[in-house]
């Protein structure tokens, strides 16, 4: 996993609540057996005017000019600004994979669905929770200032504007922060507890043998 | 202070806990399907790791598998990418092993959340995970069961543990008798309508109360299945006689002295009377009517005797905008009576409602009747090969076929339309599945979530009808 330390990037606003992972990456693209290559199909049904299928030349497909990511000012966006309950629905990790593959490294929203939130941390994509009013104000900034950028500093747990006019604080779980700052392999960390796991397992097998049949 | 059921399950699986509450939780049962596992096995291979305990794995192919043309074998999967995914699962299970594997074409194959309980692979007191959000289904057995991402699938394969933080305790209590024709599906849709799709975020929900206790295991599975649609990763129901009677005698259930020992333990899997919940919600079952979703989120739901809501009456601007967008997508006009909504297709299936009782409910409604001529297609997709066989033994397939339904092979099918079963743009469907998201059942498709009996009645009438009045 790539480490996440400080990110400065253009912010793209996605102004709708309850964006589900079926929208983030539609089901026809889940047939891949790889982790990469999902970027061209991020928000596929909203982004293109035709129906997308794996294997198409997506660069040649007709774009929906009204969709935010198709607007030139958001072309190089690295931060997605979203509304409440972002990432609800399916557990597909293809959703954070698609966001990352597209070029996003951070999603800011007032709230996230649990499984999506969890999946982000496993992949070096930082989900940042800010208050409804803070998010509202950022939507306003995005609309008002073409090329609006933010700097997200994980160590400082801050989101700030380029000129420092606004500095917002966010909370993050200390363990997740540590893993993300250092790009750590969580499996490797867990395997340091191998003796404990073995001991637990042996006790459980003894006490509840029917779970090991 | 007393413990909740969730507290007990959590404590019983706690391997290690850091001072900040980050914990390692031991996983008893790991369910695997073809869509969310290939990258996990690849990760394992790249890191040179082996599965910690492959006999915890129960696997099947369900999302991509076709519901027709099984006589063609693997060639029946015409989409080459789907086929590769199914073949990749075969190869991975062959290489890494599993306690049980029900591959495509096996007579016990089916939707992973149907076959787990059916095989006794889901037992009370277990932790059950799967790379699928509807893993909450298994909580019906007094399990801690929830969906995980693919990185976590790999983590569980490699370590038999999950890195977790304790969720909050939430209890949803439903008391009283349900009106005629009202079932578990209506109960859970009514709950989601009340608390919203983020109402249970960060929580494990225990469903309790006399109504829940009176539900069969299949009804409880339907309720827990959709806990995730209320935002809760895990839903659960305390163990009682109904639970134990269901589990007894299944292929992977214990027997003999071990059975007796297990039952003694399982009986403790209830919340203590003095247990404290962080959140409590209650509903009166008598007020729950048959439910129909009208929008593109499961919380957009009304009773069948209601009308499509009017966004102008919504004060919150963001919600109003969401409603307007949903109505536009669904091509519905505010204040339209729900029973005036006409359907193009009907889908009876999915991990929510494809078990034998669901099929019995639906068959009882269509028996001796015909699917309306305006319905382009009505299909029944049993949850597993064993459900299908049981239904055929009871003659339910004949009832459906005689009425004009298609009787299909088992799988996830048109719940998420990863296989060939899907809605065409603009088609409107009464579905017994769990998600009415935009495009979920096919690009531009319009989904209304209902119970099996409501879907069956809609197929016959061509529009929604109040199942309470069905004679």
XYZ file of C-alpha atoms in Angstrom:
684
model
C 0.000 0.000 0.000
C 1.199 3.516 -0.829
C 1.743 5.748 2.188
C -0.407 8.840 2.588
C 1.255 11.866 4.150
C 0.380 15.247 2.654
C -1.735 15.734 -0.448
C -2.398 18.959 -2.317
C -4.845 18.731 -5.156
C -7.820 20.042 -7.081
C -11.182 19.313 -5.443
C -14.060 17.884 -7.483
C -17.544 18.306 -5.958
C -20.070 15.465 -6.266
C -23.210 17.060 -4.958
C -25.509 14.193 -4.066
C -26.173 12.224 -0.910
C -26.146 8.414 -0.517
C -23.806 7.735 -3.441
C -23.671 3.933 -3.474
C -20.817 1.731 -4.606
C -22.942 0.476 -7.518
C -22.627 4.040 -8.854
C -18.939 4.329 -8.017
C -18.187 1.243 -10.103
C -21.051 -0.582 -11.831
C -21.287 -4.355 -11.580
C -20.237 -5.234 -15.126
C -16.707 -4.097 -14.246
C -16.454 -6.351 -11.195
C -15.701 -9.326 -13.408
C -12.037 -8.396 -13.544
C -9.721 -10.568 -11.510
C -7.223 -7.705 -11.070
C -7.010 -4.719 -8.748
C -6.190 -2.096 -11.349
C -7.730 -0.666 -14.475
C -11.038 0.483 -12.966
C -10.367 4.239 -13.353
C -11.960 4.700 -16.785
C -15.172 3.205 -15.405
C -15.426 5.224 -12.202
C -19.032 6.541 -12.070
C -19.496 4.959 -15.494
C -23.272 5.371 -15.764
C -23.067 9.079 -14.937
C -19.878 9.823 -16.815
C -20.742 8.434 -20.235
C -23.842 8.717 -22.397
C -23.708 5.132 -23.661
C -23.749 1.823 -21.811
C -20.282 0.719 -20.774
C -18.922 -2.806 -20.861
C -15.464 -4.155 -20.053
C -13.100 -4.202 -22.997
C -14.528 -1.107 -24.717
C -12.304 1.752 -25.806
C -13.546 4.065 -23.072
C -11.573 7.059 -24.348
C -13.712 7.051 -27.481
C -17.065 6.833 -25.676
C -19.422 9.845 -25.609
C -19.099 11.789 -22.341
C -21.946 13.280 -20.387
C -21.000 16.987 -20.449
C -23.122 17.660 -17.363
C -21.222 15.256 -15.136
C -18.805 17.028 -12.859
C -15.706 14.958 -13.641
C -16.117 15.752 -17.337
C -15.755 19.471 -16.739
C -12.247 20.686 -17.672
C -11.792 22.559 -14.394
C -11.891 19.280 -12.455
C -9.742 17.342 -14.870
C -6.797 16.729 -12.552
C -8.818 16.402 -9.358
C -7.215 14.361 -6.571
C -9.768 15.099 -3.853
C -13.437 14.176 -4.124
C -15.886 16.264 -2.140
C -19.071 14.343 -1.432
C -22.264 14.368 0.609
C -23.484 12.221 3.486
C -23.433 8.406 3.542
C -20.939 8.185 0.683
C -20.092 4.613 -0.376
C -23.234 2.892 0.904
C -24.363 -0.475 -0.405
C -22.132 -3.214 -1.722
C -18.829 -4.117 -0.018
C -16.970 -4.155 -3.347
C -13.410 -2.943 -2.831
C -13.469 -2.163 -6.515
C -14.981 1.175 -5.427
C -11.833 2.514 -3.726
C -9.731 0.823 -6.426
C -11.640 2.769 -9.084
C -11.308 6.064 -7.217
C -7.564 5.519 -6.798
C -7.055 4.356 -10.356
C -8.791 7.503 -11.561
C -6.414 9.651 -9.509
C -8.252 10.406 -6.278
C -6.308 9.969 -3.043
C -8.834 11.495 -0.672
C -12.626 11.711 -0.286
C -14.160 14.348 1.977
C -17.759 13.890 3.172
C -19.930 14.472 6.251
C -20.318 10.700 6.662
C -19.372 7.418 5.020
C -20.853 3.936 4.961
C -18.864 1.607 7.226
C -17.539 -0.986 4.790
C -16.456 1.559 2.184
C -14.758 3.652 4.882
C -12.844 0.601 6.028
C -11.889 -0.433 2.507
C -10.402 3.009 1.794
C -7.790 2.674 4.531
C -6.627 -0.680 3.194
C -5.712 0.965 -0.086
C -4.130 4.290 0.773
C -7.261 6.291 0.002
C -7.991 8.704 2.857
C -11.640 9.260 3.799
C -11.999 12.529 5.701
C -15.100 13.284 7.752
C -15.939 16.970 8.179
C -19.122 18.494 9.541
C -22.134 19.150 7.291
C -21.527 22.898 7.490
C -17.815 22.584 6.718
C -18.606 20.396 3.718
C -21.294 22.860 2.622
C -18.770 25.671 2.714
C -16.282 23.638 0.670
C -18.961 23.011 -1.986
C -19.423 26.760 -2.119
C -15.654 27.300 -2.467
C -15.469 24.738 -5.281
C -18.209 26.496 -7.198
C -16.772 29.941 -6.592
C -13.083 29.404 -7.325
C -12.108 27.527 -10.495
C -9.127 25.307 -9.766
C -9.945 25.294 -6.046
C -7.348 23.231 -4.208
C -6.993 21.847 -0.737
C -4.075 20.436 1.186
C -4.832 17.362 3.287
C -2.235 16.669 5.953
C -2.762 13.306 7.629
C -0.128 13.763 10.323
C -1.605 17.145 11.318
C -5.149 15.854 10.703
C -5.936 19.029 8.852
C -7.534 20.194 5.633
C -6.453 23.686 4.568
C -6.839 26.045 1.670
C -3.776 27.125 -0.333
C -3.608 30.579 1.240
C -4.260 29.257 4.709
C -7.528 31.191 4.980
C -9.259 28.080 6.181
C -7.863 25.242 8.315
C -10.210 22.415 9.245
C -9.445 19.633 11.684
C -10.526 16.008 11.221
C -10.449 12.930 13.421
C -8.805 9.676 12.413
C -8.331 6.404 14.203
C -4.712 6.336 15.536
C -3.968 2.821 14.287
C -5.299 3.523 10.829
C -3.375 6.773 10.734
C -0.169 4.991 11.681
C -0.679 2.333 8.974
C -1.546 4.878 6.319
C 1.297 7.294 7.146
C 3.755 4.437 6.856
C 2.081 2.485 4.060
C 2.141 -0.617 6.256
C 1.021 -4.080 5.268
C -1.668 -4.896 7.807
C -1.302 -8.648 7.324
C 2.364 -8.385 8.248
C 1.412 -6.500 11.403
C -1.195 -9.071 12.381
C 1.191 -11.944 11.807
C 3.381 -10.485 14.552
C 0.634 -11.787 16.838
C 0.900 -15.313 15.473
C 1.532 -16.875 18.890
C -1.535 -15.202 20.355
C -3.711 -16.304 17.456
C -2.468 -19.889 17.764
C -3.094 -19.943 21.496
C -6.570 -18.502 21.076
C -7.371 -20.989 18.355
C -6.194 -23.937 20.454
C -8.380 -22.844 23.370
C -11.361 -22.345 21.114
C -10.889 -25.729 19.479
C -10.805 -27.327 22.907
C -13.840 -25.483 24.221
C -16.006 -25.396 21.081
C -14.851 -28.303 18.903
C -17.989 -28.129 16.744
C -16.725 -24.960 15.077
C -13.728 -26.887 13.742
C -15.460 -29.878 12.217
C -23.835 -4.783 34.009
C -25.319 -7.255 31.577
C -23.963 -7.905 28.122
C -25.699 -7.606 24.793
C -25.602 -10.493 22.342
C -23.089 -8.498 20.306
C -20.919 -7.927 23.418
C -20.869 -11.679 24.049
C -19.970 -12.534 20.462
C -17.275 -9.870 20.407
C -15.724 -10.987 23.694
C -15.779 -14.643 22.674
C -13.665 -13.895 19.596
C -11.243 -11.349 20.966
C -7.676 -12.497 20.317
C -5.897 -9.270 21.126
C -6.816 -5.699 21.889
C -4.677 -2.570 21.722
C -5.178 0.204 24.305
C -6.949 2.303 21.638
C -9.543 -0.438 21.125
C -8.166 -1.783 17.861
C -8.712 -5.508 18.130
C -7.944 -8.773 16.452
C -11.105 -10.821 16.119
C -10.966 -14.546 15.387
C -13.010 -15.669 12.380
C -14.770 -19.045 12.461
C -16.354 -19.132 9.028
C -15.086 -17.549 5.854
C -17.530 -17.628 2.964
C -16.011 -17.078 -0.457
C -17.498 -16.290 -3.853
C -15.975 -15.597 -7.241
C -16.269 -11.798 -7.447
C -14.437 -10.532 -4.368
C -11.892 -13.318 -3.894
C -9.561 -13.456 -6.940
C -7.514 -10.404 -5.921
C -7.289 -11.737 -2.353
C -5.861 -15.090 -3.458
C -3.531 -13.273 -5.835
C -2.313 -11.110 -2.939
C -1.693 -14.209 -0.865
C 0.279 -15.763 -3.667
C 2.345 -12.644 -4.354
C 3.291 -12.417 -0.680
C 4.128 -16.121 -0.550
C 1.566 -16.738 2.201
C -0.658 -19.709 2.859
C -4.231 -19.764 4.182
C -4.213 -19.989 7.966
C -7.086 -22.471 8.156
C -8.596 -23.417 4.837
C -11.165 -25.629 6.569
C -12.901 -22.444 7.686
C -13.636 -21.676 4.033
C -16.940 -22.517 2.355
C -17.090 -21.403 -1.257
C -19.471 -21.188 -4.170
C -19.890 -19.336 -7.455
C -23.119 -17.353 -7.519
C -22.852 -13.789 -8.853
C -21.808 -14.532 -12.441
C -23.453 -17.870 -12.973
C -26.189 -18.138 -15.587
C -29.716 -19.208 -14.627
C -30.344 -20.964 -17.948
C -28.518 -23.393 -20.220
C -26.849 -25.414 -17.485
C -26.763 -28.366 -19.845
C -24.064 -26.490 -21.770
C -21.771 -26.689 -18.745
C -19.135 -23.979 -18.380
C -19.829 -22.943 -21.988
C -23.196 -21.727 -20.721
C -21.316 -18.733 -19.274
C -21.078 -16.825 -22.529
C -19.404 -13.719 -21.121
C -15.700 -14.604 -21.184
C -14.816 -12.317 -18.273
C -17.536 -13.896 -16.115
C -16.313 -17.300 -17.073
C -12.736 -16.471 -16.198
C -13.863 -15.329 -12.772
C -15.735 -18.588 -12.151
C -12.763 -20.610 -13.406
C -10.400 -18.575 -11.235
C -12.434 -19.521 -8.172
C -12.236 -23.173 -9.198
C -8.467 -22.931 -9.520
C -8.030 -21.071 -6.234
C -10.135 -23.507 -4.226
C -8.388 -26.429 -5.844
C -5.021 -24.980 -4.948
C -5.739 -23.562 -1.486
C -8.518 -25.846 -0.277
C -11.840 -25.376 1.521
C -14.061 -27.172 4.019
C -16.749 -27.326 1.366
C -16.994 -26.062 -2.198
C -20.176 -25.928 -4.247
C -18.979 -25.026 -7.722
C -21.075 -23.896 -10.649
C -23.350 -26.802 -11.758
C -23.146 -28.629 -8.406
C -26.624 -29.556 -7.206
C -25.947 -27.791 -3.902
C -24.601 -24.617 -5.543
C -26.464 -21.414 -4.818
C -26.331 -17.943 -3.361
C -23.628 -17.947 -0.708
C -26.008 -16.546 1.937
C -28.573 -19.221 1.199
C -26.246 -22.203 1.203
C -24.307 -21.234 4.353
C -27.292 -21.774 6.667
C -28.680 -24.573 4.483
C -25.500 -26.604 4.902
C -25.083 -25.879 8.599
C -21.920 -23.953 7.684
C -23.434 -21.084 9.657
C -23.772 -22.021 13.324
C -24.867 -19.935 16.301
C -22.009 -18.166 18.053
C -19.760 -18.018 15.014
C -18.071 -15.054 13.475
C -18.955 -15.217 9.782
C -17.390 -13.002 7.144
C -17.607 -12.822 3.382
C -16.611 -10.322 0.741
C -20.236 -9.394 0.333
C -22.273 -6.834 2.239
C -25.273 -9.155 2.653
C -23.262 -11.387 4.971
C -25.366 -9.742 7.674
C -27.929 -12.440 6.757
C -26.129 -14.992 8.941
C -26.670 -12.864 12.027
C -30.137 -14.439 12.138
C -28.412 -17.390 13.826
C -26.965 -15.408 16.713
C -23.719 -14.928 14.800
C -21.524 -11.901 14.384
C -21.664 -11.767 10.605
C -20.737 -8.972 8.277
C -19.394 -8.076 4.882
C -15.721 -7.282 4.322
C -13.654 -5.888 1.464
C -11.221 -7.888 -0.620
C -8.173 -6.720 1.382
C -9.898 -8.115 4.449
C -10.691 -11.354 2.621
C -6.950 -11.688 2.082
C -6.296 -10.728 5.702
C -8.678 -13.398 7.013
C -7.236 -15.996 4.662
C -3.725 -15.214 5.877
C -4.333 -14.711 9.605
C -7.801 -16.106 10.466
C -8.415 -12.744 12.077
C -9.908 -9.415 11.254
C -8.631 -6.078 12.505
C -11.725 -4.495 13.986
C -13.025 -1.880 16.345
C -16.099 -2.522 18.372
C -19.291 -1.172 16.880
C -22.070 0.447 18.887
C -24.966 -1.607 20.200
C -28.315 -0.813 18.651
C -31.567 -2.645 19.283
C -34.583 -2.535 17.028
C -37.588 -3.985 18.830
C -40.683 -5.011 16.915
C -43.629 -6.145 18.981
C -47.097 -7.432 18.232
C -48.765 -9.554 15.575
C -48.195 -8.735 11.907
C -51.248 -8.026 9.746
C -52.249 -10.746 7.298
C -49.843 -10.973 4.361
C -47.170 -8.892 6.059
C -43.804 -10.685 6.337
C -40.167 -10.196 7.333
C -39.435 -8.218 4.167
C -42.077 -5.645 5.054
C -40.754 -5.465 8.610
C -37.214 -4.679 7.501
C -38.319 -2.213 4.819
C -40.452 -0.450 7.433
C -37.437 -0.304 9.760
C -35.255 1.176 6.996
C -38.023 3.644 6.162
C -38.029 4.729 9.782
C -34.297 4.986 10.545
C -32.933 5.654 7.033
C -30.109 4.038 5.068
C -27.534 5.489 7.435
C -29.618 4.912 10.569
C -27.471 1.999 11.716
C -24.068 3.257 10.541
C -21.383 2.312 13.052
C -23.730 -0.092 14.828
C -24.458 -3.774 15.124
C -28.243 -4.084 15.199
C -29.997 -6.687 17.292
C -33.525 -7.309 16.058
C -35.711 -8.199 19.013
C -39.302 -8.276 20.218
C -42.204 -10.674 19.946
C -42.630 -10.121 16.197
C -39.028 -11.082 15.465
C -39.252 -14.093 17.792
C -42.377 -15.234 15.947
C -40.571 -15.132 12.580
C -39.201 -18.336 11.086
C -35.432 -18.562 10.528
C -36.039 -17.659 6.895
C -37.966 -14.545 7.911
C -35.189 -13.591 10.311
C -32.608 -14.073 7.580
C -34.558 -11.655 5.374
C -34.565 -9.065 8.154
C -30.850 -9.438 8.975
C -29.988 -9.527 5.268
C -31.115 -5.932 4.892
C -29.443 -4.600 8.061
C -26.788 -3.273 5.694
C -29.492 -1.308 3.864
C -30.063 0.431 7.199
C -26.330 1.206 7.324
C -25.429 -1.498 9.868
C -22.754 -3.960 8.788
C -24.144 -6.572 11.142
C -27.683 -7.505 12.121
C -28.494 -10.281 14.542
C -31.222 -12.172 16.363
C -30.833 -13.990 19.682
C -30.766 -17.792 19.724
C -34.010 -19.572 20.655
C -35.803 -22.855 19.925
C -36.479 -21.751 16.345
C -32.744 -21.271 15.737
C -31.774 -24.607 17.229
C -34.505 -26.536 15.420
C -33.322 -25.087 12.091
C -29.664 -25.950 12.643
C -30.259 -29.542 13.751
C -29.315 -32.287 11.321
C -27.643 -30.127 8.684
C -24.582 -31.384 6.819
C -22.003 -29.387 8.773
C -23.911 -29.171 12.075
C -22.533 -31.067 15.059
C -24.222 -34.273 16.193
C -24.180 -36.640 19.160
C -22.624 -35.387 22.414
C -21.129 -32.373 20.630
C -24.610 -31.302 19.602
C -25.791 -31.356 23.210
C -22.760 -29.382 24.377
C -23.226 -26.889 21.576
C -26.890 -26.325 22.402
C -26.019 -25.574 26.024
C -23.628 -22.885 24.835
C -25.918 -21.542 22.129
C -28.697 -20.983 24.673
C -26.484 -18.328 26.295
C -26.397 -16.289 23.088
C -29.026 -13.768 24.064
C -28.755 -10.237 25.414
C -28.907 -10.117 29.199
C -32.064 -8.475 30.582
C -30.035 -5.603 32.021
C -27.824 -5.117 28.960
C -27.413 -1.533 27.796
C -27.845 -0.470 24.195
C -26.403 2.743 22.786
C -29.482 3.202 20.630
C -33.003 1.813 20.813
C -35.749 1.987 18.209
C -39.112 0.302 18.406
C -41.927 -0.422 15.991
C -45.451 -1.698 16.470
C -45.975 -4.644 14.126
C -49.700 -3.928 13.873
C -48.894 -0.687 12.066
C -46.628 -2.323 9.464
C -48.364 -2.705 6.101
C -47.015 -4.315 2.929
C -44.135 -2.096 1.775
C -43.143 -0.882 -1.689
C -40.088 1.247 -2.475
C -40.738 4.120 -4.866
C -37.221 5.588 -5.252
C -33.567 4.748 -5.716
C -32.643 4.091 -2.095
C -34.233 1.464 0.167
C -35.278 4.218 2.603
C -37.566 5.603 -0.113
C -40.393 3.316 0.845
C -44.125 3.613 1.559
C -46.989 1.305 2.443
C -48.884 -0.173 -0.488
C -52.005 1.835 0.376
C -50.002 5.066 0.095
C -48.991 7.331 -2.750
C -45.722 8.390 -4.339
C -44.513 11.198 -2.063
C -44.432 14.816 -3.097
C -40.979 16.473 -2.870
C -42.648 19.863 -2.440
C -43.692 18.725 1.014
C -40.070 18.005 2.004
C -38.533 20.892 3.943
C -34.885 19.757 3.820
C -33.399 21.025 0.544
C -30.876 18.192 0.101
C -33.539 15.549 0.708
C -35.950 17.294 -1.639
C -33.337 17.311 -4.379
C -32.665 13.620 -3.781
C -36.372 12.852 -4.024
C -36.753 14.823 -7.242
C -33.792 13.049 -8.786
C -35.187 9.677 -7.741
C -38.651 10.436 -9.107
C -37.155 11.512 -12.387
C -35.096 8.332 -12.628
C -38.092 6.204 -11.660
C -40.412 8.134 -14.031
C -42.996 8.569 -11.291
C -45.340 11.464 -10.592
C -45.901 12.623 -7.013
C -49.194 11.557 -5.396
C -49.668 8.583 -7.748
C -51.303 5.728 -5.788
C -48.798 2.888 -5.402
C -51.397 0.419 -6.691
C -51.547 2.378 -9.980
C -47.873 1.646 -10.733
C -47.683 -0.808 -13.625
C -44.769 -3.236 -14.007
C -42.833 -4.647 -16.970
C -40.953 -7.392 -15.170
C -41.092 -9.357 -11.953
C -38.082 -10.911 -10.226
C -38.472 -13.359 -7.364
C -35.060 -14.296 -6.003
C -31.862 -12.986 -4.311
C -30.241 -13.629 -0.934
C -33.096 -11.647 0.620
C -36.016 -13.727 -0.644
C -35.248 -16.940 -2.536
C -35.694 -19.582 0.141
C -38.372 -22.231 0.190
C -40.836 -20.255 2.313
C -40.491 -17.276 -0.011
C -41.299 -19.494 -2.967
C -44.243 -21.046 -1.108
C -45.640 -17.580 -0.351
C -45.319 -16.528 -3.966
C -46.724 -19.807 -5.325
C -49.768 -19.569 -3.053
C -50.576 -16.223 -4.656
C -50.176 -17.298 -8.281
C -51.721 -20.762 -7.994
C -54.334 -21.221 -10.704
C -53.744 -17.729 -12.132
C -51.807 -16.244 -15.017
C -49.133 -13.606 -15.271
C -50.721 -10.455 -16.759
C -50.231 -10.094 -20.510
C -48.595 -6.697 -19.967
C -45.730 -8.298 -18.023
C -42.795 -8.943 -20.378
C -41.080 -11.391 -18.111
C -41.632 -12.852 -14.671
C -38.975 -15.126 -13.271
C -38.346 -17.187 -10.193
C -34.716 -17.837 -9.308
C -34.379 -20.246 -6.360
C -31.628 -19.436 -3.890
C -29.885 -22.775 -4.239
C -30.033 -26.103 -6.013
C -31.500 -27.643 -2.854
C -34.210 -24.979 -2.613
C -34.997 -25.633 -6.264
C -35.210 -29.382 -5.700
C -37.462 -28.932 -2.663
C -39.740 -26.566 -4.578
C -39.997 -29.073 -7.416
C -40.808 -31.826 -4.949
C -43.691 -29.691 -3.696
C -44.827 -28.900 -7.229
C -44.174 -25.183 -6.897
C -42.311 -25.094 -10.199
C -45.461 -26.310 -11.963
C -47.544 -23.624 -10.321
C -45.102 -20.939 -11.463
C -44.670 -22.365 -14.956
C -48.416 -22.829 -15.465
C -48.910 -19.197 -14.510
C -46.319 -18.076 -17.060
C -43.301 -17.576 -14.823
C -39.847 -18.694 -15.929
C -38.377 -21.255 -13.547
C -34.616 -20.698 -13.463
C -31.422 -22.222 -12.120
C -30.101 -20.811 -8.800
C -27.850 -17.761 -8.379
C -27.783 -14.032 -7.634
C -29.243 -13.344 -11.053
C -31.156 -10.104 -11.567
C -30.586 -8.803 -8.057
C -27.429 -7.221 -9.418
C -27.491 -8.307 -13.056
C -23.909 -9.490 -13.311
C -25.061 -12.405 -15.417
C -27.338 -12.188 -18.452
C -30.509 -11.537 -16.404
C -31.211 -7.818 -16.414
C -33.648 -4.996 -16.998
C -33.533 -3.018 -20.222
C -33.400 0.783 -19.957
C -36.694 2.152 -18.686
C -38.119 -1.204 -17.627
C -39.943 -1.269 -14.314
C -39.579 -4.288 -12.069
C -41.167 -5.594 -8.889
C -38.232 -7.339 -7.200
C -37.837 -9.310 -3.995
C -34.170 -8.294 -3.788
C -32.505 -5.711 -1.568
C -31.323 -2.706 -3.574
C -33.230 -0.282 -5.769
C -30.150 1.751 -6.682
C -29.943 3.369 -10.100
C -28.951 0.756 -12.663
C -28.695 -2.010 -10.073
C -30.783 -4.462 -12.118
C -29.535 -3.141 -15.450
C -28.718 0.283 -16.883
C -31.757 2.541 -16.675
C -33.818 -0.179 -14.989
C -36.363 0.848 -12.344
C -36.655 -1.344 -9.278
C -39.403 -1.536 -6.677
C -38.535 -3.694 -3.661
C -41.345 -5.826 -2.250
C -42.022 -9.154 -0.516
C -42.365 -12.385 -2.532
C -46.164 -12.454 -2.224
C -46.400 -8.799 -3.275
C -44.163 -9.471 -6.292
C -46.238 -12.508 -7.267
C -49.499 -10.575 -6.977
C -48.041 -7.725 -9.048
C -47.124 -10.246 -11.749
C -50.702 -11.483 -11.907
C -52.345 -8.061 -11.756
C -49.762 -6.188 -13.866
C -49.598 -3.511 -11.182
C -49.049 -3.415 -7.411
C -51.906 -4.724 -5.320
C -52.433 -4.800 -1.592
C -51.715 -8.400 -0.671
C -53.901 -8.057 2.414
C -56.909 -8.000 0.070
C -55.752 -10.895 -2.129
C -58.278 -13.727 -2.192
